[in-house]
Amino acid sequence: SDKPTLIACRTTIGFGSPNRAGTAKAHGEPLGPDEAKAAKAQLGWTAAPFEIPGDLATAWRAAGARGADARKAWTARFAEAGERKAEFERRLAGKLKPEVAAAIAALKDKHAAEKPALATRKASEAAIEAIVPHAPELLLGSADLTPSNNVKAKAAASIAPGSYGGRYIHYGIREHGMAAAMNGLVLHGGIIPGGATFLVFSDYCRPSIRLAALMGVQAIYVFTHDSIGLG
């Protein structure tokens, strides 16, 4: 299929544990030596601790070698990519173009001289407009609040069905999905994602924000309209 696929894995917590499978005890407590021994017996596991049976090691190494030829062919193509190769490596290394720092410095000088009265989100919008033309790795989006969050730069086309070359994602009313997708984009590499919504909706993003913090990934969260009266 050329459409997204949802794989639902129906599992039993503590599977294999004869006395704790499917119970809260398998979730909140260690099995302990006796129950661990019973679980190994039920699962037919006879290897000693930290010992990897030969058949499993062989299967694992075979799985790792499956893509060797494809990787070798890709590496050969990549070596001939010229300027695209250098740009790809720059993005994966997380090194911004020097034009980004120059654009930020110019904007700071402009605002310092003019001293405009701006809402925070409008100042953020000005910064985004300055940065986006020089940072092709920046992929922003909003959870159905684009006109309010002010994170869509004029230079960033929207990603749409059949048109995937844009640099802006309309996530819809999917704050949790947006934050989770951002983590995936960072972990892929070469992309700096940013997602926006009202601050009150950050609660929906919290599980993925927690994971982003634990993993130390470079995901950008833009939370505007700090008010319980909005949302």
PDB file of C-alpha atoms in Angstrom:
ATOM      1  CA  SER A   1       0.000   0.000   0.000  1.00  0.00           C
ATOM      2  CA  ASP A   2       1.123   3.575  -0.622  1.00  0.00           C
ATOM      3  CA  LYS A   3      -0.836   4.748   2.412  1.00  0.00           C
ATOM      4  CA  PRO A   4       0.195   4.734   6.083  1.00  0.00           C
ATOM      5  CA  THR A   5      -0.189   1.410   7.866  1.00  0.00           C
ATOM      6  CA  LEU A   6      -1.197   0.995  11.494  1.00  0.00           C
ATOM      7  CA  ILE A   7       0.210  -2.152  13.086  1.00  0.00           C
ATOM      8  CA  ALA A   8      -1.579  -3.051  16.336  1.00  0.00           C
ATOM      9  CA  CYS A   9       0.334  -5.546  18.468  1.00  0.00           C
ATOM     10  CA  ARG A  10      -1.954  -7.266  20.974  1.00  0.00           C
ATOM     11  CA  THR A  11       0.263  -8.173  23.895  1.00  0.00           C
ATOM     12  CA  THR A  12       0.042  -9.592  27.405  1.00  0.00           C
ATOM     13  CA  ILE A  13       2.107  -7.814  30.016  1.00  0.00           C
ATOM     14  CA  GLY A  14       4.531 -10.196  31.683  1.00  0.00           C
ATOM     15  CA  PHE A  15       4.064 -12.793  28.935  1.00  0.00           C
ATOM     16  CA  GLY A  16       5.693 -16.082  29.915  1.00  0.00           C
ATOM     17  CA  SER A  17       5.495 -15.483  33.641  1.00  0.00           C
ATOM     18  CA  PRO A  18       3.245 -18.302  34.935  1.00  0.00           C
ATOM     19  CA  ASN A  19       2.025 -16.410  38.005  1.00  0.00           C
ATOM     20  CA  ARG A  20       2.175 -12.755  36.987  1.00  0.00           C
ATOM     21  CA  ALA A  21       1.329 -12.540  33.283  1.00  0.00           C
ATOM     22  CA  GLY A  22      -1.588 -10.197  32.699  1.00  0.00           C
ATOM     23  CA  THR A  23      -1.420  -8.674  36.191  1.00  0.00           C
ATOM     24  CA  ALA A  24      -0.293  -5.367  37.647  1.00  0.00           C
ATOM     25  CA  LYS A  25       2.493  -7.195  39.487  1.00  0.00           C
ATOM     26  CA  ALA A  26       4.205  -7.793  36.146  1.00  0.00           C
ATOM     27  CA  HIS A  27       4.135  -4.046  35.576  1.00  0.00           C
ATOM     28  CA  GLY A  28       5.254  -2.548  38.853  1.00  0.00           C
ATOM     29  CA  GLU A  29       7.552  -5.123  40.463  1.00  0.00           C
ATOM     30  CA  PRO A  30      10.579  -7.213  39.461  1.00  0.00           C
ATOM     31  CA  LEU A  31       9.734 -10.867  38.825  1.00  0.00           C
ATOM     32  CA  GLY A  32      12.283 -12.020  41.363  1.00  0.00           C
ATOM     33  CA  PRO A  33      14.606 -15.018  40.968  1.00  0.00           C
ATOM     34  CA  ASP A  34      11.969 -17.742  41.485  1.00  0.00           C
ATOM     35  CA  GLU A  35       9.405 -16.307  39.064  1.00  0.00           C
ATOM     36  CA  ALA A  36      12.133 -15.474  36.538  1.00  0.00           C
ATOM     37  CA  LYS A  37      13.270 -19.095  36.683  1.00  0.00           C
ATOM     38  CA  ALA A  38       9.673 -20.283  36.219  1.00  0.00           C
ATOM     39  CA  ALA A  39       9.198 -17.926  33.256  1.00  0.00           C
ATOM     40  CA  LYS A  40      12.359 -19.211  31.577  1.00  0.00           C
ATOM     41  CA  ALA A  41      11.162 -22.778  32.052  1.00  0.00           C
ATOM     42  CA  GLN A  42       7.754 -21.967  30.562  1.00  0.00           C
ATOM     43  CA  LEU A  43       9.378 -20.247  27.583  1.00  0.00           C
ATOM     44  CA  GLY A  44      11.874 -23.053  27.064  1.00  0.00           C
ATOM     45  CA  TRP A  45      14.885 -20.823  27.719  1.00  0.00           C
ATOM     46  CA  THR A  46      17.868 -22.840  28.912  1.00  0.00           C
ATOM     47  CA  ALA A  47      20.805 -20.484  28.293  1.00  0.00           C
ATOM     48  CA  ALA A  48      22.752 -19.052  31.208  1.00  0.00           C
ATOM     49  CA  PRO A  49      22.516 -15.327  32.033  1.00  0.00           C
ATOM     50  CA  PHE A  50      24.282 -13.153  29.419  1.00  0.00           C
ATOM     51  CA  GLU A  51      24.800 -16.161  27.159  1.00  0.00           C
ATOM     52  CA  ILE A  52      23.530 -15.851  23.576  1.00  0.00           C
ATOM     53  CA  PRO A  53      22.748 -19.240  22.014  1.00  0.00           C
ATOM     54  CA  GLY A  54      24.616 -19.913  18.793  1.00  0.00           C
ATOM     55  CA  ASP A  55      21.513 -20.210  16.612  1.00  0.00           C
ATOM     56  CA  LEU A  56      20.257 -16.799  17.754  1.00  0.00           C
ATOM     57  CA  ALA A  57      23.652 -15.187  17.193  1.00  0.00           C
ATOM     58  CA  THR A  58      23.785 -16.665  13.694  1.00  0.00           C
ATOM     59  CA  ALA A  59      20.283 -15.446  12.837  1.00  0.00           C
ATOM     60  CA  TRP A  60      21.079 -11.979  14.187  1.00  0.00           C
ATOM     61  CA  ARG A  61      24.270 -11.655  12.154  1.00  0.00           C
ATOM     62  CA  ALA A  62      22.477 -12.888   9.034  1.00  0.00           C
ATOM     63  CA  ALA A  63      19.804 -10.223   9.501  1.00  0.00           C
ATOM     64  CA  GLY A  64      22.518  -7.590   9.827  1.00  0.00           C
ATOM     65  CA  ALA A  65      24.168  -8.703   6.594  1.00  0.00           C
ATOM     66  CA  ARG A  66      20.979  -8.618   4.506  1.00  0.00           C
ATOM     67  CA  GLY A  67      21.414  -5.011   3.468  1.00  0.00           C
ATOM     68  CA  ALA A  68      25.172  -5.130   2.852  1.00  0.00           C
ATOM     69  CA  ASP A  69      24.948  -5.119  -0.945  1.00  0.00           C
ATOM     70  CA  ALA A  70      22.320  -2.380  -1.006  1.00  0.00           C
ATOM     71  CA  ARG A  71      24.416  -0.305   1.393  1.00  0.00           C
ATOM     72  CA  LYS A  72      27.511  -0.749  -0.758  1.00  0.00           C
ATOM     73  CA  ALA A  73      25.615   0.355  -3.871  1.00  0.00           C
ATOM     74  CA  TRP A  74      24.158   3.368  -2.048  1.00  0.00           C
ATOM     75  CA  THR A  75      27.604   4.394  -0.779  1.00  0.00           C
ATOM     76  CA  ALA A  76      28.974   4.278  -4.325  1.00  0.00           C
ATOM     77  CA  ARG A  77      26.134   6.492  -5.609  1.00  0.00           C
ATOM     78  CA  PHE A  78      26.545   8.860  -2.689  1.00  0.00           C
ATOM     79  CA  ALA A  79      30.256   9.306  -3.378  1.00  0.00           C
ATOM     80  CA  GLU A  80      29.366  10.671  -6.828  1.00  0.00           C
ATOM     81  CA  ALA A  81      26.726  13.116  -5.570  1.00  0.00           C
ATOM     82  CA  GLY A  82      29.011  16.162  -5.486  1.00  0.00           C
ATOM     83  CA  GLU A  83      27.392  19.253  -3.939  1.00  0.00           C
ATOM     84  CA  ARG A  84      24.333  17.260  -2.883  1.00  0.00           C
ATOM     85  CA  LYS A  85      26.644  14.968  -0.901  1.00  0.00           C
ATOM     86  CA  ALA A  86      28.178  17.916   0.949  1.00  0.00           C
ATOM     87  CA  GLU A  87      24.738  19.368   1.715  1.00  0.00           C
ATOM     88  CA  PHE A  88      23.448  15.994   2.911  1.00  0.00           C
ATOM     89  CA  GLU A  89      26.448  15.560   5.217  1.00  0.00           C
ATOM     90  CA  ARG A  90      26.036  19.099   6.576  1.00  0.00           C
ATOM     91  CA  ARG A  91      22.438  18.457   7.508  1.00  0.00           C
ATOM     92  CA  LEU A  92      23.167  15.101   9.127  1.00  0.00           C
ATOM     93  CA  ALA A  93      25.993  16.702  11.120  1.00  0.00           C
ATOM     94  CA  GLY A  94      23.573  19.338  12.420  1.00  0.00           C
ATOM     95  CA  LYS A  95      25.709  22.255  11.236  1.00  0.00           C
ATOM     96  CA  LEU A  96      23.694  25.303  10.261  1.00  0.00           C
ATOM     97  CA  LYS A  97      24.737  27.441   7.322  1.00  0.00           C
ATOM     98  CA  PRO A  98      26.616  30.619   8.355  1.00  0.00           C
ATOM     99  CA  GLU A  99      23.843  32.626   6.690  1.00  0.00           C
ATOM    100  CA  VAL A 100      21.531  31.643   9.568  1.00  0.00           C
ATOM    101  CA  ALA A 101      23.651  33.427  12.179  1.00  0.00           C
ATOM    102  CA  ALA A 102      23.999  36.424   9.868  1.00  0.00           C
ATOM    103  CA  ALA A 103      20.228  36.623   9.360  1.00  0.00           C
ATOM    104  CA  ILE A 104      19.596  36.466  13.112  1.00  0.00           C
ATOM    105  CA  ALA A 105      22.202  39.157  13.796  1.00  0.00           C
ATOM    106  CA  ALA A 106      20.670  41.429  11.155  1.00  0.00           C
ATOM    107  CA  LEU A 107      17.185  40.969  12.627  1.00  0.00           C
ATOM    108  CA  LYS A 108      18.446  41.719  16.141  1.00  0.00           C
ATOM    109  CA  ASP A 109      20.132  44.893  14.913  1.00  0.00           C
ATOM    110  CA  LYS A 110      16.942  45.948  13.108  1.00  0.00           C
ATOM    111  CA  HIS A 111      14.745  45.422  16.165  1.00  0.00           C
ATOM    112  CA  ALA A 112      17.278  47.072  18.467  1.00  0.00           C
ATOM    113  CA  ALA A 113      17.210  50.162  16.259  1.00  0.00           C
ATOM    114  CA  GLU A 114      13.470  50.286  15.591  1.00  0.00           C
ATOM    115  CA  LYS A 115      12.237  48.987  18.965  1.00  0.00           C
ATOM    116  CA  PRO A 116       8.909  47.716  17.576  1.00  0.00           C
ATOM    117  CA  ALA A 117       6.037  46.871  19.926  1.00  0.00           C
ATOM    118  CA  LEU A 118       5.404  43.217  19.077  1.00  0.00           C
ATOM    119  CA  ALA A 119       3.524  40.314  20.594  1.00  0.00           C
ATOM    120  CA  THR A 120       5.887  37.450  21.364  1.00  0.00           C
ATOM    121  CA  ARG A 121       4.451  35.307  18.583  1.00  0.00           C
ATOM    122  CA  LYS A 122       4.946  38.162  16.103  1.00  0.00           C
ATOM    123  CA  ALA A 123       8.587  38.492  17.134  1.00  0.00           C
ATOM    124  CA  SER A 124       8.891  34.726  16.723  1.00  0.00           C
ATOM    125  CA  GLU A 125       7.329  35.027  13.265  1.00  0.00           C
ATOM    126  CA  ALA A 126       9.905  37.636  12.269  1.00  0.00           C
ATOM    127  CA  ALA A 127      12.723  35.349  13.412  1.00  0.00           C
ATOM    128  CA  ILE A 128      11.248  32.409  11.490  1.00  0.00           C
ATOM    129  CA  GLU A 129      10.889  34.504   8.331  1.00  0.00           C
ATOM    130  CA  ALA A 130      14.562  35.475   8.629  1.00  0.00           C
ATOM    131  CA  ILE A 131      15.866  31.964   9.304  1.00  0.00           C
ATOM    132  CA  VAL A 132      13.799  29.691   7.034  1.00  0.00           C
ATOM    133  CA  PRO A 133      15.286  30.811   3.674  1.00  0.00           C
ATOM    134  CA  HIS A 134      18.749  29.820   4.937  1.00  0.00           C
ATOM    135  CA  ALA A 135      17.846  26.622   6.829  1.00  0.00           C
ATOM    136  CA  PRO A 136      16.367  24.034   4.440  1.00  0.00           C
ATOM    137  CA  GLU A 137      16.514  21.427   7.204  1.00  0.00           C
ATOM    138  CA  LEU A 138      13.953  23.361   9.271  1.00  0.00           C
ATOM    139  CA  LEU A 139      10.524  21.684   8.995  1.00  0.00           C
ATOM    140  CA  LEU A 140       7.827  23.563  10.896  1.00  0.00           C
ATOM    141  CA  GLY A 141       4.155  22.875  11.441  1.00  0.00           C
ATOM    142  CA  SER A 142       1.117  23.572  13.583  1.00  0.00           C
ATOM    143  CA  ALA A 143      -1.725  21.574  15.088  1.00  0.00           C
ATOM    144  CA  ASP A 144      -4.503  23.401  13.208  1.00  0.00           C
ATOM    145  CA  LEU A 145      -3.490  26.820  14.553  1.00  0.00           C
ATOM    146  CA  THR A 146      -1.280  28.156  11.772  1.00  0.00           C
ATOM    147  CA  PRO A 147      -2.847  31.666  11.605  1.00  0.00           C
ATOM    148  CA  SER A 148      -2.585  32.031  15.398  1.00  0.00           C
ATOM    149  CA  ASN A 149       0.834  30.473  16.071  1.00  0.00           C
ATOM    150  CA  ASN A 150       2.545  32.441  13.270  1.00  0.00           C
ATOM    151  CA  VAL A 151       5.098  29.738  12.432  1.00  0.00           C
ATOM    152  CA  LYS A 152       4.562  29.396   8.663  1.00  0.00           C
ATOM    153  CA  ALA A 153       7.187  31.337   6.742  1.00  0.00           C
ATOM    154  CA  LYS A 154       6.358  32.761   3.324  1.00  0.00           C
ATOM    155  CA  ALA A 155       9.272  30.763   1.876  1.00  0.00           C
ATOM    156  CA  ALA A 156       7.912  27.460   3.206  1.00  0.00           C
ATOM    157  CA  ALA A 157       5.413  25.649   0.987  1.00  0.00           C
ATOM    158  CA  SER A 158       2.941  23.273   2.631  1.00  0.00           C
ATOM    159  CA  ILE A 159       3.308  19.513   2.363  1.00  0.00           C
ATOM    160  CA  ALA A 160       0.159  18.098   0.761  1.00  0.00           C
ATOM    161  CA  PRO A 161      -1.043  14.855  -0.866  1.00  0.00           C
ATOM    162  CA  GLY A 162       1.084  14.284  -3.950  1.00  0.00           C
ATOM    163  CA  SER A 163       3.322  17.248  -3.099  1.00  0.00           C
ATOM    164  CA  TYR A 164       5.971  16.352  -0.554  1.00  0.00           C
ATOM    165  CA  GLY A 165       8.623  18.954  -1.312  1.00  0.00           C
ATOM    166  CA  GLY A 166       7.254  21.536   1.110  1.00  0.00           C
ATOM    167  CA  ARG A 167       8.682  22.519   4.460  1.00  0.00           C
ATOM    168  CA  TYR A 168       5.498  23.058   6.452  1.00  0.00           C
ATOM    169  CA  ILE A 169       3.149  20.438   7.893  1.00  0.00           C
ATOM    170  CA  HIS A 170      -0.506  21.097   8.688  1.00  0.00           C
ATOM    171  CA  TYR A 171      -0.860  18.506  11.464  1.00  0.00           C
ATOM    172  CA  GLY A 172      -4.547  19.100  12.089  1.00  0.00           C
ATOM    173  CA  ILE A 173      -5.926  18.830  15.624  1.00  0.00           C
ATOM    174  CA  ARG A 174      -3.310  16.225  16.509  1.00  0.00           C
ATOM    175  CA  GLU A 175      -1.017  17.672  19.158  1.00  0.00           C
ATOM    176  CA  HIS A 176       0.101  14.258  20.434  1.00  0.00           C
ATOM    177  CA  GLY A 177       0.723  12.993  16.903  1.00  0.00           C
ATOM    178  CA  MET A 178       2.603  16.172  16.000  1.00  0.00           C
ATOM    179  CA  ALA A 179       4.992  15.911  18.934  1.00  0.00           C
ATOM    180  CA  ALA A 180       5.576  12.197  18.313  1.00  0.00           C
ATOM    181  CA  ALA A 181       6.221  12.787  14.599  1.00  0.00           C
ATOM    182  CA  MET A 182       8.745  15.479  15.472  1.00  0.00           C
ATOM    183  CA  ASN A 183      10.735  12.992  17.543  1.00  0.00           C
ATOM    184  CA  GLY A 184      10.765  10.587  14.615  1.00  0.00           C
ATOM    185  CA  LEU A 185      11.945  13.310  12.237  1.00  0.00           C
ATOM    186  CA  VAL A 186      14.846  14.225  14.524  1.00  0.00           C
ATOM    187  CA  LEU A 187      15.872  10.608  15.017  1.00  0.00           C
ATOM    188  CA  HIS A 188      15.920  10.111  11.234  1.00  0.00           C
ATOM    189  CA  GLY A 189      18.542  12.839  11.031  1.00  0.00           C
ATOM    190  CA  GLY A 190      19.060  15.849   8.806  1.00  0.00           C
ATOM    191  CA  ILE A 191      15.834  17.539   9.904  1.00  0.00           C
ATOM    192  CA  ILE A 192      15.112  20.114  12.615  1.00  0.00           C
ATOM    193  CA  PRO A 193      11.351  19.948  13.252  1.00  0.00           C
ATOM    194  CA  GLY A 194       9.251  22.522  15.027  1.00  0.00           C
ATOM    195  CA  GLY A 195       5.619  22.209  16.056  1.00  0.00           C
ATOM    196  CA  ALA A 196       3.228  24.824  17.393  1.00  0.00           C
ATOM    197  CA  THR A 197      -0.012  24.953  19.348  1.00  0.00           C
ATOM    198  CA  PHE A 198      -1.548  26.882  22.249  1.00  0.00           C
ATOM    199  CA  LEU A 199       0.268  26.425  25.558  1.00  0.00           C
ATOM    200  CA  VAL A 200      -2.818  24.881  27.169  1.00  0.00           C
ATOM    201  CA  PHE A 201      -2.644  22.037  24.618  1.00  0.00           C
ATOM    202  CA  SER A 202       0.929  21.186  25.572  1.00  0.00           C
ATOM    203  CA  ASP A 203      -0.624  18.592  27.895  1.00  0.00           C
ATOM    204  CA  TYR A 204      -1.403  16.489  24.820  1.00  0.00           C
ATOM    205  CA  CYS A 205       2.247  16.747  23.744  1.00  0.00           C
ATOM    206  CA  ARG A 206       3.669  15.850  27.146  1.00  0.00           C
ATOM    207  CA  PRO A 207       4.495  12.140  26.580  1.00  0.00           C
ATOM    208  CA  SER A 208       6.540  12.986  23.491  1.00  0.00           C
ATOM    209  CA  ILE A 209       8.128  16.035  25.130  1.00  0.00           C
ATOM    210  CA  ARG A 210       9.259  13.729  27.934  1.00  0.00           C
ATOM    211  CA  LEU A 211      10.766  11.301  25.427  1.00  0.00           C
ATOM    212  CA  ALA A 212      12.452  14.153  23.556  1.00  0.00           C
ATOM    213  CA  ALA A 213      14.025  15.335  26.812  1.00  0.00           C
ATOM    214  CA  LEU A 214      15.194  11.835  27.736  1.00  0.00           C
ATOM    215  CA  MET A 215      16.699  11.303  24.273  1.00  0.00           C
ATOM    216  CA  GLY A 216      18.165  14.791  24.063  1.00  0.00           C
ATOM    217  CA  VAL A 217      16.742  15.389  20.589  1.00  0.00           C
ATOM    218  CA  GLN A 218      16.529  18.768  18.860  1.00  0.00           C
ATOM    219  CA  ALA A 219      12.784  19.220  18.581  1.00  0.00           C
ATOM    220  CA  ILE A 220      11.388  22.749  18.799  1.00  0.00           C
ATOM    221  CA  TYR A 221       8.064  23.405  20.567  1.00  0.00           C
ATOM    222  CA  VAL A 222       6.306  26.707  20.017  1.00  0.00           C
ATOM    223  CA  PHE A 223       3.547  27.301  22.585  1.00  0.00           C
ATOM    224  CA  THR A 224       1.628  30.552  22.161  1.00  0.00           C
ATOM    225  CA  HIS A 225      -1.321  32.217  23.897  1.00  0.00           C
ATOM    226  CA  ASP A 226      -0.495  31.492  27.551  1.00  0.00           C
ATOM    227  CA  SER A 227      -4.077  31.778  28.791  1.00  0.00           C
ATOM    228  CA  ILE A 228      -6.638  29.411  30.317  1.00  0.00           C
ATOM    229  CA  GLY A 229      -9.233  31.338  28.315  1.00  0.00           C
ATOM    230  CA  LEU A 230      -7.957  29.970  25.007  1.00  0.00           C
ATOM    231  CA  GLY A 231      -8.430  26.403  23.809  1.00  0.00           C
TER     232      GLY A 231
END
